Amino acid sequence: QVQVSSEDAGDAIVVHAAGELDLDTAPTLRAALDEAVGRQAPLIVVDLAEVDFMDSAGLSAIVAPVAAAREQGGQVRVVAS
């Protein structure tokens, strides 16, 4: 199970995820990131600090939006601990 939320932080959009990112839950993160990309924010921060597990599906949910943001001149930063 994953919980995803987004917030505006100045010119950036911060997308927070908590829980597990896998084949079943990654689409939830992908949808939030696609929405952030659609808003054309100059910076999107993906906060994975509270993610306990992430497989390749979770990684894929991040990679495509990164490419889309870059095409628009934006940046994506991933934060994890």
mmCIF file of C-alpha atoms in Angstrom:
data_model
loop_
_atom_site.group_PDB
_atom_site.id
_atom_site.type_symbol
_atom_site.label_atom_id
_atom_site.label_comp_id
_atom_site.label_asym_id
_atom_site.label_seq_id
_atom_site.Cartn_x
_atom_site.Cartn_y
_atom_site.Cartn_z
ATOM 1 C CA GLN A 1 0.000 0.000 0.000
ATOM 2 C CA VAL A 2 1.194 3.508 -0.787
ATOM 3 C CA GLN A 3 0.026 6.972 0.136
ATOM 4 C CA VAL A 4 0.837 9.798 -2.241
ATOM 5 C CA SER A 5 0.270 13.507 -1.726
ATOM 6 C CA SER A 6 1.414 16.677 -3.461
ATOM 7 C CA GLU A 7 2.017 20.194 -2.265
ATOM 8 C CA ASP A 8 3.181 23.456 -3.767
ATOM 9 C CA ALA A 9 6.414 24.798 -2.315
ATOM 10 C CA GLY A 10 7.169 28.098 -3.990
ATOM 11 C CA ASP A 11 7.923 27.374 -7.649
ATOM 12 C CA ALA A 12 8.255 23.655 -6.937
ATOM 13 C CA ILE A 13 5.766 20.852 -6.559
ATOM 14 C CA VAL A 14 6.685 18.276 -3.931
ATOM 15 C CA VAL A 15 5.224 14.800 -4.399
ATOM 16 C CA HIS A 16 5.430 12.731 -1.207
ATOM 17 C CA ALA A 17 5.132 8.944 -1.198
ATOM 18 C CA ALA A 18 4.935 6.665 1.826
ATOM 19 C CA GLY A 19 4.703 2.878 2.001
ATOM 20 C CA GLU A 20 5.581 0.370 -0.703
ATOM 21 C CA LEU A 21 6.009 1.105 -4.410
ATOM 22 C CA ASP A 22 5.507 -1.990 -6.509
ATOM 23 C CA LEU A 23 3.566 -3.193 -9.543
ATOM 24 C CA ASP A 24 0.230 -2.647 -7.800
ATOM 25 C CA THR A 25 0.922 0.740 -6.240
ATOM 26 C CA ALA A 26 3.318 2.465 -8.676
ATOM 27 C CA PRO A 27 0.476 3.779 -10.883
ATOM 28 C CA THR A 28 -0.652 5.961 -7.960
ATOM 29 C CA LEU A 29 2.737 7.688 -7.857
ATOM 30 C CA ARG A 30 2.873 7.887 -11.648
ATOM 31 C CA ALA A 31 -0.502 9.662 -11.755
ATOM 32 C CA ALA A 32 0.641 12.256 -9.206
ATOM 33 C CA LEU A 33 3.881 12.858 -11.110
ATOM 34 C CA ASP A 34 2.074 13.123 -14.440
ATOM 35 C CA GLU A 35 -0.221 15.723 -12.899
ATOM 36 C CA ALA A 36 2.779 17.684 -11.589
ATOM 37 C CA VAL A 37 4.445 17.556 -15.012
ATOM 38 C CA GLY A 38 1.202 18.753 -16.591
ATOM 39 C CA ARG A 39 1.287 21.828 -14.379
ATOM 40 C CA GLN A 40 4.695 22.669 -15.907
ATOM 41 C CA ALA A 41 6.402 23.443 -12.622
ATOM 42 C CA PRO A 42 10.062 24.336 -13.069
ATOM 43 C CA LEU A 43 10.981 21.868 -10.305
ATOM 44 C CA ILE A 44 9.327 18.662 -9.143
ATOM 45 C CA VAL A 45 10.664 17.051 -5.978
ATOM 46 C CA VAL A 46 9.864 13.378 -5.445
ATOM 47 C CA ASP A 47 10.084 12.704 -1.709
ATOM 48 C CA LEU A 48 10.655 8.985 -1.088
ATOM 49 C CA ALA A 49 11.889 9.364 2.493
ATOM 50 C CA GLU A 50 8.956 7.350 3.834
ATOM 51 C CA VAL A 51 9.035 4.624 1.175
ATOM 52 C CA ASP A 52 9.872 1.266 2.761
ATOM 53 C CA PHE A 53 10.201 -0.744 -0.455
ATOM 54 C CA MET A 54 10.471 0.052 -4.150
ATOM 55 C CA ASP A 55 10.862 -2.368 -7.043
ATOM 56 C CA SER A 56 11.465 -1.708 -10.732
ATOM 57 C CA ALA A 57 7.824 -0.696 -11.254
ATOM 58 C CA GLY A 58 8.314 2.098 -8.725
ATOM 59 C CA LEU A 59 11.450 3.217 -10.516
ATOM 60 C CA SER A 60 9.611 3.199 -13.847
ATOM 61 C CA ALA A 61 6.875 5.384 -12.359
ATOM 62 C CA ILE A 62 9.539 8.048 -11.814
ATOM 63 C CA VAL A 63 11.619 7.714 -14.999
ATOM 64 C CA ALA A 64 8.991 8.608 -17.624
ATOM 65 C CA PRO A 65 7.782 11.764 -15.830
ATOM 66 C CA VAL A 66 11.425 12.855 -15.458
ATOM 67 C CA ALA A 67 11.843 12.696 -19.235
ATOM 68 C CA ALA A 68 8.583 14.588 -19.792
ATOM 69 C CA ALA A 69 9.572 17.321 -17.325
ATOM 70 C CA ARG A 70 12.962 17.733 -18.994
ATOM 71 C CA GLU A 71 11.323 18.099 -22.394
ATOM 72 C CA GLN A 72 9.411 21.069 -20.939
ATOM 73 C CA GLY A 73 12.583 22.593 -19.483
ATOM 74 C CA GLY A 74 11.811 21.477 -15.933
ATOM 75 C CA GLN A 75 13.828 19.495 -13.431
ATOM 76 C CA VAL A 76 13.007 16.559 -11.179
ATOM 77 C CA ARG A 77 14.875 15.804 -7.984
ATOM 78 C CA VAL A 78 14.452 12.617 -5.945
ATOM 79 C CA VAL A 79 14.903 12.745 -2.184
ATOM 80 C CA ALA A 80 15.340 9.554 -0.165
ATOM 81 C CA SER A 81 16.985 8.611 3.078
#
